Amino acid sequence: HCVGKRIVRCSAAEDTKVIDGVAPSRLEAALVGRTIAAARRKGKNLWLVLDSPPSPSFQFGMAGAIYIKGVELSKYKRSAVSPTEEWPSKYSKLFVELDDGLEFSFTDKRRFAKIRLLDNPEAVPPISELGPDALCEPMQLDDFVQSFGRKNAPIKSLLLDQSFMSGIGNWMADEVLYQARIHPMQTSSKISKEKCKALHRCIKEVIEKSVEVGADSNEFPENWIFHSREKKPGKAFVDGKKIDFVTVGGRVSCRLSSPYYAFLFCALCFFGLAVLCSDSRCFFVQTSAYVPELQILDGADAAAANRSKKGRDKAEENVGKTSKKGQKAAPKEGGKTAQKTSVDEEEEEDDKPAKQRAKGAKGPPKKAGNTRADDHEEGGDEDEEAKPAKRGRKRPAKGPSKKEGCPSDNEDSLGKEETVVAAKRPQRKKR
């Protein structure tokens, strides 16, 4: 639609987050009057080759898209602009008008996209860091097999690594692995040569079919896992076989160059959606759909999966035992509380005789610490001496101690020989 036409008008948004490394006014001046010689793409990046450098490059991010007024570009996402809609959109980051009246706009609602002005886009990052394009630069079978033999990462992570092979996303990686009957957690270097050949063939078939139908998912074959991979676990089936889900990481080729992306990736790490590697790259956690009945782990990977499963089961058992112990420990705490309450009650009972004496109560004073004084008479002094007090400890009274054979002056001296001191209430620990 645009190749061979000259740019007559251009408008760039004042958004330094999307317009990267160049002022909007300079971007407009560099494009007006130039002719579009070609449109190029590698992986998920696109750039326009002008009759003279520099050239604008577009990194789409999550929601970036190009809209051409009056033209429907693809079925993958809504690309047609209705006459009733605002044009250009309020989310437009770059608006271009060509000499024949055709207009196109690059929009991005989430502002994750990037627009750059580069002399040679293929020679600088991020395009220079990309691996061969899965559609336009397919790897030869021998090179494909050898490259997989040198990688120890899970096969799903390797397919998502744009520095290894560019252009394959999450759903397409699940599809090619299902068609090749390879488990997403299978180590790349441990895949047999026959399965590598099947994977090489399935990548070509899935991509070509997707492009042939204009990325219209309604035209995808019915036996593709694509149609059921978004369903909930337990309700997803393909050809009558159950679809299961597993978490696999996928490494991206872009570095955390700006504070904004660093903050974003830290938030993803906090919620368990990404892991930050030692070389300042981000390791995204992706959910993979696969069919356990057809995609089976082989060799050492299967043994490692069994060990990890046993470890998870053992950890769950330990957690269950710990929770049961916590439930059993609860009554003990209640017992301690009850014991403390009984101590308080006994102390209150020990204070009652003093109050009675203060009021002038008749009768001999009751010994402190003897909770059964109400049930005994005065003649029970011998029994009282034989039985120690329940609480408190005995301290010797001041004066001469009582020895064997020494007669006592009177019966009151018995009460003076020993004094019962009430135990102090235990202090609670300060928080």
CSV table of C-alpha atoms in Angstrom, one decimal:
chain,number,residue,atom,x,y,z
A,1,HIS,CA,0.0,0.0,0.0
A,2,CYS,CA,2.8,2.5,0.7
A,3,VAL,CA,5.9,1.4,-1.2
A,4,GLY,CA,6.9,3.8,-4.0
A,5,LYS,CA,4.9,6.7,-2.5
A,6,ARG,CA,6.2,10.0,-1.1
A,7,ILE,CA,5.5,11.3,2.4
A,8,VAL,CA,3.9,14.8,2.2
A,9,ARG,CA,2.8,15.3,5.8
A,10,CYS,CA,3.8,13.8,9.2
A,11,SER,CA,2.8,14.3,12.8
A,12,ALA,CA,4.6,12.7,15.8
A,13,ALA,CA,3.2,12.6,19.3
A,14,GLU,CA,5.0,14.3,22.2
A,15,ASP,CA,5.6,11.0,23.9
A,16,THR,CA,9.2,10.4,24.7
A,17,LYS,CA,8.5,7.0,26.1
A,18,VAL,CA,7.4,5.7,22.7
A,19,ILE,CA,9.4,8.1,20.5
A,20,ASP,CA,12.8,6.7,21.5
A,21,GLY,CA,16.1,8.5,21.1
A,22,VAL,CA,14.8,11.3,18.8
A,23,ALA,CA,12.8,14.5,19.2
A,24,PRO,CA,9.3,14.4,17.6
A,25,SER,CA,10.1,17.5,15.5
A,26,ARG,CA,13.3,15.9,14.2
A,27,LEU,CA,11.4,12.7,13.3
A,28,GLU,CA,8.9,14.7,11.3
A,29,ALA,CA,11.5,16.7,9.5
A,30,ALA,CA,13.4,13.5,8.6
A,31,LEU,CA,10.3,11.8,7.0
A,32,VAL,CA,8.6,14.6,5.1
A,33,GLY,CA,9.6,14.7,1.4
A,34,ARG,CA,11.1,11.2,1.4
A,35,THR,CA,9.9,8.3,-0.7
A,36,ILE,CA,9.3,4.8,0.8
A,37,ALA,CA,11.5,2.4,-1.1
A,38,ALA,CA,10.7,-0.8,0.8
A,39,ALA,CA,9.0,-2.3,3.9
A,40,ARG,CA,11.1,-4.8,5.9
A,41,ARG,CA,10.4,-7.1,8.9
A,42,LYS,CA,12.4,-9.4,11.1
A,43,GLY,CA,10.8,-11.2,14.0
A,44,LYS,CA,8.4,-8.7,15.6
A,45,ASN,CA,10.1,-5.6,14.3
A,46,LEU,CA,9.3,-3.6,11.2
A,47,TRP,CA,11.1,-0.7,9.5
A,48,LEU,CA,10.6,1.4,6.4
A,49,VAL,CA,13.5,1.8,3.9
A,50,LEU,CA,13.5,5.4,2.5
A,51,ASP,CA,15.2,6.7,-0.6
A,52,SER,CA,18.0,8.0,1.8
A,53,PRO,CA,18.8,7.3,5.4
A,54,PRO,CA,17.8,7.5,8.2
A,55,SER,CA,14.8,5.1,8.4
A,56,PRO,CA,12.0,4.8,10.9
A,57,SER,CA,11.7,1.5,12.8
A,58,PHE,CA,8.7,0.2,14.8
A,59,GLN,CA,8.8,-2.3,17.7
A,60,PHE,CA,5.2,-3.2,18.4
A,61,GLY,CA,5.4,-4.2,22.0
A,62,MET,CA,2.1,-5.6,23.3
A,63,ALA,CA,-0.5,-3.3,21.7
A,64,GLY,CA,1.3,-1.5,18.9
A,65,ALA,CA,-0.4,-1.6,15.5
A,66,ILE,CA,-0.4,0.1,12.1
A,67,TYR,CA,-3.8,1.3,10.7
A,68,ILE,CA,-4.3,2.4,7.1
A,69,LYS,CA,-7.4,4.4,6.6
A,70,GLY,CA,-10.0,2.5,4.5
A,71,VAL,CA,-7.9,-0.7,4.4
A,72,GLU,CA,-8.3,-3.9,6.5
A,73,LEU,CA,-4.9,-5.3,7.1
A,74,SER,CA,-5.4,-8.6,9.0
A,75,LYS,CA,-7.8,-10.8,10.9
A,76,TYR,CA,-5.5,-11.4,13.7
A,77,LYS,CA,-6.6,-8.2,15.4
A,78,ARG,CA,-9.1,-5.5,14.4
A,79,SER,CA,-7.3,-3.3,11.9
A,80,ALA,CA,-10.1,-1.7,10.0
A,81,VAL,CA,-11.0,1.9,10.9
A,82,SER,CA,-14.7,2.7,10.6
A,83,PRO,CA,-15.8,6.1,9.1
A,84,THR,CA,-17.4,7.1,12.5
A,85,GLU,CA,-14.2,6.7,14.5
A,86,GLU,CA,-11.8,9.5,15.3
A,87,TRP,CA,-9.0,9.7,12.8
A,88,PRO,CA,-6.2,9.7,13.6
A,89,SER,CA,-6.8,8.0,16.9
A,90,LYS,CA,-6.0,9.8,20.2
A,91,TYR,CA,-3.5,6.9,20.8
A,92,SER,CA,-1.7,7.7,17.5
A,93,LYS,CA,2.0,8.1,18.0
A,94,LEU,CA,3.0,8.7,14.3
A,95,PHE,CA,0.6,9.9,11.6
A,96,VAL,CA,1.8,9.9,7.9
A,97,GLU,CA,0.0,11.2,4.8
A,98,LEU,CA,1.3,10.1,1.3
A,99,ASP,CA,1.2,11.9,-2.0
A,100,ASP,CA,-1.8,9.9,-3.3
A,101,GLY,CA,-3.9,10.8,-0.3
A,102,LEU,CA,-3.4,7.5,1.6
A,103,GLU,CA,-3.0,7.9,5.3
A,104,PHE,CA,-1.6,5.5,7.9
A,105,SER,CA,-1.1,5.7,11.7
A,106,PHE,CA,1.0,3.8,14.2
A,107,THR,CA,-1.0,3.6,17.5
A,108,ASP,CA,-0.2,2.2,20.9
A,109,LYS,CA,-2.6,2.3,23.8
A,110,ARG,CA,-0.3,0.8,26.4
A,111,ARG,CA,2.8,2.7,25.4
A,112,PHE,CA,5.1,-0.3,25.3
A,113,ALA,CA,6.0,0.2,21.7
A,114,LYS,CA,9.0,2.0,20.3
A,115,ILE,CA,9.6,4.2,17.3
A,116,ARG,CA,13.2,4.9,16.4
A,117,LEU,CA,15.0,6.8,13.7
A,118,LEU,CA,18.1,4.8,12.7
A,119,ASP,CA,20.6,5.0,9.8
A,120,ASN,CA,20.8,1.2,9.5
A,121,PRO,CA,18.1,-0.6,11.6
A,122,GLU,CA,19.6,-4.0,10.9
A,123,ALA,CA,23.0,-3.1,12.3
A,124,VAL,CA,21.9,-1.9,15.8
A,125,PRO,CA,19.8,-3.4,18.6
A,126,PRO,CA,17.2,-4.6,19.0
A,127,ILE,CA,17.1,-6.0,15.4
A,128,SER,CA,20.8,-6.9,15.3
A,129,GLU,CA,20.3,-9.1,18.4
A,130,LEU,CA,17.5,-11.2,16.8
A,131,GLY,CA,18.1,-14.7,15.5
A,132,PRO,CA,17.1,-15.8,12.0
A,133,ASP,CA,13.4,-15.1,11.1
A,134,ALA,CA,11.3,-18.3,11.4
A,135,LEU,CA,9.5,-17.5,8.1
A,136,CYS,CA,11.9,-15.6,5.8
A,137,GLU,CA,15.2,-17.1,7.0
A,138,PRO,CA,14.4,-20.7,7.9
A,139,MET,CA,17.3,-22.7,9.3
A,140,GLN,CA,18.6,-25.7,7.4
A,141,LEU,CA,17.7,-29.1,8.9
A,142,ASP,CA,21.4,-30.0,9.8
A,143,ASP,CA,22.0,-26.6,11.4
A,144,PHE,CA,18.7,-26.8,13.2
A,145,VAL,CA,19.5,-30.2,14.7
A,146,GLN,CA,23.1,-29.1,15.7
A,147,SER,CA,21.9,-25.9,17.3
A,148,PHE,CA,19.4,-27.8,19.4
A,149,GLY,CA,22.1,-30.3,20.5
A,150,ARG,CA,24.1,-27.4,22.1
A,151,LYS,CA,21.2,-26.0,24.2
A,152,ASN,CA,20.3,-27.3,27.6
A,153,ALA,CA,17.2,-25.1,28.1
A,154,PRO,CA,13.6,-26.5,27.9
A,155,ILE,CA,12.5,-26.6,24.3
A,156,LYS,CA,9.6,-24.2,24.9
A,157,SER,CA,12.0,-21.6,26.4
A,158,LEU,CA,14.3,-22.0,23.4
A,159,LEU,CA,11.5,-21.4,20.9
A,160,LEU,CA,10.5,-18.2,22.6
A,161,ASP,CA,14.1,-16.9,22.7
A,162,GLN,CA,14.1,-14.3,20.0
A,163,SER,CA,17.9,-14.4,19.9
A,164,PHE,CA,17.8,-18.0,18.8
A,165,MET,CA,14.9,-17.8,16.4
A,166,SER,CA,12.8,-14.7,15.9
A,167,GLY,CA,9.1,-14.5,15.2
A,168,ILE,CA,7.6,-17.4,17.2
A,169,GLY,CA,5.3,-16.4,20.1
A,170,ASN,CA,3.6,-18.3,22.9
A,171,TRP,CA,0.6,-19.8,21.1
A,172,MET,CA,2.6,-20.8,18.1
A,173,ALA,CA,5.3,-22.5,20.2
A,174,ASP,CA,2.6,-24.6,21.9
A,175,GLU,CA,1.1,-25.5,18.5
A,176,VAL,CA,4.4,-26.6,16.9
A,177,LEU,CA,5.3,-28.7,19.9
A,178,TYR,CA,1.9,-30.3,19.9
A,179,GLN,CA,2.1,-31.1,16.2
A,180,ALA,CA,5.6,-32.6,16.7
A,181,ARG,CA,4.5,-34.5,19.9
A,182,ILE,CA,7.2,-32.9,22.1
A,183,HIS,CA,6.8,-32.0,25.7
A,184,PRO,CA,7.4,-28.3,26.4
A,185,MET,CA,9.7,-29.1,29.4
A,186,GLN,CA,11.9,-31.5,27.3
A,187,THR,CA,15.6,-30.5,27.3
A,188,SER,CA,16.6,-29.3,23.9
A,189,SER,CA,19.8,-31.2,23.8
A,190,LYS,CA,18.1,-34.5,24.7
A,191,ILE,CA,15.6,-34.4,21.8
A,192,SER,CA,16.1,-37.2,19.3
A,193,LYS,CA,17.1,-36.5,15.7
A,194,GLU,CA,13.7,-37.8,14.5
A,195,LYS,CA,11.8,-35.4,16.7
A,196,CYS,CA,14.0,-32.5,15.7
A,197,LYS,CA,13.1,-33.2,12.1
A,198,ALA,CA,9.4,-33.3,13.0
A,199,LEU,CA,9.7,-30.0,14.8
A,200,HIS,CA,11.5,-28.4,11.9
A,201,ARG,CA,8.7,-29.5,9.6
A,202,CYS,CA,5.9,-28.4,12.0
A,203,ILE,CA,7.4,-24.9,12.4
A,204,LYS,CA,7.3,-24.4,8.6
A,205,GLU,CA,3.7,-25.8,8.3
A,206,VAL,CA,2.2,-23.9,11.2
A,207,ILE,CA,3.6,-20.5,10.1
A,208,GLU,CA,2.8,-20.9,6.5
A,209,LYS,CA,-0.8,-22.0,7.2
A,210,SER,CA,-1.2,-19.0,9.6
A,211,VAL,CA,0.0,-16.5,7.0
A,212,GLU,CA,-2.1,-18.2,4.2
A,213,VAL,CA,-5.4,-17.5,6.1
A,214,GLY,CA,-4.3,-14.0,7.1
A,215,ALA,CA,-4.0,-15.1,10.8
A,216,ASP,CA,-7.8,-15.7,10.9
A,217,SER,CA,-8.1,-18.3,13.7
A,218,ASN,CA,-11.5,-19.4,12.4
A,219,GLU,CA,-9.6,-20.8,9.4
A,220,PHE,CA,-7.1,-22.8,11.4
A,221,PRO,CA,-7.4,-26.6,11.2
A,222,GLU,CA,-9.7,-28.1,13.7
A,223,ASN,CA,-7.1,-30.5,15.0
A,224,TRP,CA,-5.0,-27.6,16.3
A,225,ILE,CA,-4.6,-27.1,20.0
A,226,PHE,CA,-5.0,-23.4,19.4
A,227,HIS,CA,-8.8,-23.6,19.6
A,228,SER,CA,-8.8,-25.0,23.2
A,229,ARG,CA,-5.6,-23.6,24.8
A,230,GLU,CA,-7.5,-20.7,26.4
A,231,LYS,CA,-10.1,-22.8,28.1
A,232,LYS,CA,-10.0,-23.6,31.9
A,233,PRO,CA,-8.1,-26.7,33.1
A,234,GLY,CA,-10.3,-29.7,33.1
A,235,LYS,CA,-12.5,-28.3,30.3
A,236,ALA,CA,-9.8,-28.2,27.6
A,237,PHE,CA,-9.7,-31.0,25.1
A,238,VAL,CA,-8.4,-31.6,21.6
A,239,ASP,CA,-9.5,-34.6,19.6
A,240,GLY,CA,-11.0,-36.0,22.7
A,241,LYS,CA,-7.7,-35.9,24.7
A,242,LYS,CA,-7.3,-33.8,27.8
A,243,ILE,CA,-5.1,-30.6,27.7
A,244,ASP,CA,-2.9,-29.9,30.7
A,245,PHE,CA,-1.0,-26.7,31.5
A,246,VAL,CA,2.5,-26.2,32.8
A,247,THR,CA,4.6,-23.1,33.6
A,248,VAL,CA,7.7,-22.7,31.4
A,249,GLY,CA,10.0,-19.7,31.2
A,250,GLY,CA,10.8,-17.7,28.0
A,251,ARG,CA,13.8,-15.4,27.7
A,252,VAL,CA,13.5,-12.1,25.9
A,253,SER,CA,16.4,-10.4,24.0
A,254,CYS,CA,15.8,-6.8,25.2
A,255,ARG,CA,17.8,-5.5,28.2
A,256,LEU,CA,16.4,-3.4,31.1
A,257,SER,CA,17.8,-0.2,29.7
A,258,SER,CA,15.3,2.3,31.1
A,259,PRO,CA,14.1,2.7,34.7
A,260,TYR,CA,10.5,2.3,33.6
A,261,TYR,CA,11.1,-1.2,32.2
A,262,ALA,CA,13.2,-2.1,35.3
A,263,PHE,CA,10.2,-1.1,37.5
A,264,LEU,CA,7.8,-3.1,35.3
A,265,PHE,CA,9.9,-6.2,35.3
A,266,CYS,CA,10.3,-6.0,39.1
A,267,ALA,CA,6.5,-5.9,39.4
A,268,LEU,CA,6.3,-8.9,37.2
A,269,CYS,CA,8.8,-10.7,39.4
A,270,PHE,CA,6.8,-9.8,42.5
A,271,PHE,CA,3.7,-11.5,41.1
A,272,GLY,CA,5.7,-14.5,39.9
A,273,LEU,CA,5.3,-13.6,36.2
A,274,ALA,CA,9.0,-13.1,35.5
A,275,VAL,CA,12.5,-13.7,36.9
A,276,LEU,CA,15.4,-11.3,36.6
A,277,CYS,CA,18.6,-13.0,35.4
A,278,SER,CA,22.2,-12.1,36.4
A,279,ASP,CA,22.9,-10.4,33.1
A,280,SER,CA,20.1,-7.8,33.5
A,281,ARG,CA,17.7,-9.7,31.1
A,282,CYS,CA,14.2,-10.7,31.9
A,283,PHE,CA,13.0,-14.3,32.0
A,284,PHE,CA,9.3,-14.4,31.5
A,285,VAL,CA,7.2,-17.2,32.9
A,286,GLN,CA,4.8,-18.5,30.3
A,287,THR,CA,1.9,-21.0,30.6
A,288,SER,CA,2.2,-23.8,28.1
A,289,ALA,CA,-0.7,-26.0,26.9
A,290,TYR,CA,0.1,-29.6,26.0
A,291,VAL,CA,-1.5,-33.1,25.8
A,292,PRO,CA,0.1,-35.4,28.4
A,293,GLU,CA,-1.1,-38.5,26.5
A,294,LEU,CA,0.8,-37.5,23.4
A,295,GLN,CA,3.6,-35.2,24.6
A,296,ILE,CA,5.7,-37.4,27.0
A,297,LEU,CA,9.0,-36.5,28.7
A,298,ASP,CA,11.9,-38.8,27.7
A,299,GLY,CA,15.0,-40.0,29.6
A,300,ALA,CA,16.5,-38.0,32.4
A,301,ASP,CA,13.8,-35.3,32.1
A,302,ALA,CA,11.1,-37.8,33.1
A,303,ALA,CA,13.1,-38.9,36.1
A,304,ALA,CA,13.7,-35.3,37.2
A,305,ALA,CA,10.0,-34.6,36.8
A,306,ASN,CA,9.2,-37.6,39.0
A,307,ARG,CA,11.7,-36.5,41.7
A,308,SER,CA,10.3,-33.0,41.7
A,309,LYS,CA,6.7,-34.4,42.0
A,310,LYS,CA,7.7,-36.5,45.0
A,311,GLY,CA,9.4,-33.5,46.6
A,312,ARG,CA,6.2,-31.4,46.2
A,313,ASP,CA,4.1,-34.2,47.6
A,314,LYS,CA,6.5,-34.6,50.6
A,315,ALA,CA,6.4,-30.8,51.2
A,316,GLU,CA,2.6,-30.9,51.2
A,317,GLU,CA,2.7,-33.7,53.7
A,318,ASN,CA,5.0,-31.7,56.0
A,319,VAL,CA,2.8,-28.7,55.7
A,320,GLY,CA,-0.2,-30.8,56.7
A,321,LYS,CA,1.7,-32.3,59.7
A,322,THR,CA,2.8,-28.8,60.8
A,323,SER,CA,-0.8,-27.5,60.7
A,324,LYS,CA,-2.0,-30.5,62.8
A,325,LYS,CA,0.7,-29.8,65.4
A,326,GLY,CA,-0.5,-26.2,65.5
A,327,GLN,CA,-4.0,-27.3,66.2
A,328,LYS,CA,-2.9,-29.7,69.0
A,329,ALA,CA,-0.8,-26.9,70.6
A,330,ALA,CA,-3.9,-24.6,70.9
A,331,PRO,CA,-5.4,-26.4,74.0
A,332,LYS,CA,-2.1,-26.2,75.8
A,333,GLU,CA,-2.2,-22.5,75.5
A,334,GLY,CA,-5.7,-22.6,76.9
A,335,GLY,CA,-4.4,-24.7,79.8
A,336,LYS,CA,-1.8,-22.1,80.6
A,337,THR,CA,-4.4,-19.4,80.6
A,338,ALA,CA,-6.6,-21.4,82.9
A,339,GLN,CA,-3.7,-22.0,85.2
A,340,LYS,CA,-3.0,-18.3,85.4
A,341,THR,CA,-6.6,-17.7,86.1
A,342,SER,CA,-6.5,-20.2,89.0
A,343,VAL,CA,-3.5,-18.4,90.4
A,344,ASP,CA,-5.4,-15.1,90.4
A,345,GLU,CA,-8.3,-16.7,92.1
A,346,GLU,CA,-6.1,-18.2,94.9
A,347,GLU,CA,-4.4,-14.9,95.5
A,348,GLU,CA,-7.9,-13.3,95.9
A,349,GLU,CA,-8.8,-16.0,98.4
A,350,ASP,CA,-5.6,-15.4,100.3
A,351,ASP,CA,-6.5,-11.7,100.6
A,352,LYS,CA,-10.0,-12.5,102.1
A,353,PRO,CA,-8.8,-13.2,105.8
A,354,ALA,CA,-7.0,-9.9,106.0
A,355,LYS,CA,-10.2,-8.1,104.9
A,356,GLN,CA,-12.2,-10.0,107.5
A,357,ARG,CA,-9.8,-9.0,110.3
A,358,ALA,CA,-10.1,-5.4,109.2
A,359,LYS,CA,-13.8,-5.6,109.6
A,360,GLY,CA,-13.5,-7.0,113.1
A,361,ALA,CA,-14.5,-10.6,112.3
A,362,LYS,CA,-14.6,-12.9,115.3
A,363,GLY,CA,-12.6,-16.1,115.6
A,364,PRO,CA,-8.9,-16.9,115.2
A,365,PRO,CA,-7.2,-15.6,112.1
A,366,LYS,CA,-6.8,-18.0,109.3
A,367,LYS,CA,-3.3,-18.8,108.1
A,368,ALA,CA,-2.4,-17.3,104.7
A,369,GLY,CA,-2.1,-19.9,101.9
A,370,ASN,CA,-4.4,-22.4,103.6
A,371,THR,CA,-7.4,-22.6,101.2
A,372,ARG,CA,-9.2,-25.2,103.4
A,373,ALA,CA,-9.2,-23.1,106.6
A,374,ASP,CA,-13.0,-22.8,106.5
A,375,ASP,CA,-13.3,-26.6,106.8
A,376,HIS,CA,-11.0,-27.0,109.9
A,377,GLU,CA,-11.5,-26.0,113.5
A,378,GLU,CA,-9.0,-24.5,115.9
A,379,GLY,CA,-7.9,-28.0,117.1
A,380,GLY,CA,-6.6,-28.9,113.7
A,381,ASP,CA,-3.3,-27.0,114.1
A,382,GLU,CA,-1.3,-30.2,114.1
A,383,ASP,CA,-2.8,-31.2,110.8
A,384,GLU,CA,-2.1,-27.8,109.4
A,385,GLU,CA,1.5,-28.0,110.4
A,386,ALA,CA,1.8,-31.5,108.8
A,387,LYS,CA,0.4,-30.3,105.5
A,388,PRO,CA,2.5,-27.7,103.6
A,389,ALA,CA,0.7,-24.8,101.9
A,390,LYS,CA,-0.3,-25.3,98.3
A,391,ARG,CA,1.2,-22.0,97.0
A,392,GLY,CA,4.2,-20.0,98.1
A,393,ARG,CA,7.3,-21.1,100.0
A,394,LYS,CA,8.1,-21.1,103.7
A,395,ARG,CA,10.6,-18.8,105.1
A,396,PRO,CA,12.0,-19.1,108.6
A,397,ALA,CA,10.7,-16.5,111.1
A,398,LYS,CA,13.0,-14.0,112.8
A,399,GLY,CA,14.2,-15.1,116.3
A,400,PRO,CA,15.3,-18.5,117.8
A,401,SER,CA,14.3,-21.5,115.8
A,402,LYS,CA,12.3,-24.3,117.4
A,403,LYS,CA,14.4,-27.3,118.4
A,404,GLU,CA,13.4,-30.8,119.6
A,405,GLY,CA,12.9,-30.9,123.4
A,406,CYS,CA,12.3,-27.2,123.8
A,407,PRO,CA,8.9,-26.5,125.2
A,408,SER,CA,6.9,-23.8,123.7
A,409,ASP,CA,5.5,-20.9,125.7
A,410,ASN,CA,2.1,-21.0,124.2
A,411,GLU,CA,0.3,-22.3,121.2
A,412,ASP,CA,0.5,-18.9,119.4
A,413,SER,CA,4.3,-19.5,119.0
A,414,LEU,CA,3.5,-22.1,116.5
A,415,GLY,CA,2.2,-19.5,114.1
A,416,LYS,CA,5.2,-17.3,114.6
A,417,GLU,CA,7.8,-20.0,113.7
A,418,GLU,CA,6.9,-20.2,110.1
A,419,THR,CA,5.5,-17.5,107.8
A,420,VAL,CA,4.0,-18.3,104.4
A,421,VAL,CA,4.8,-15.8,101.7
A,422,ALA,CA,2.5,-15.7,98.7
A,423,ALA,CA,4.1,-16.3,95.3
A,424,LYS,CA,4.6,-13.4,93.0
A,425,ARG,CA,2.5,-13.3,89.9
A,426,PRO,CA,4.6,-14.1,86.9
A,427,GLN,CA,5.2,-11.0,84.7
A,428,ARG,CA,4.3,-11.2,81.0
A,429,LYS,CA,7.0,-10.7,78.4
A,430,LYS,CA,7.0,-7.2,77.0
A,431,ARG,CA,6.3,-7.0,73.3
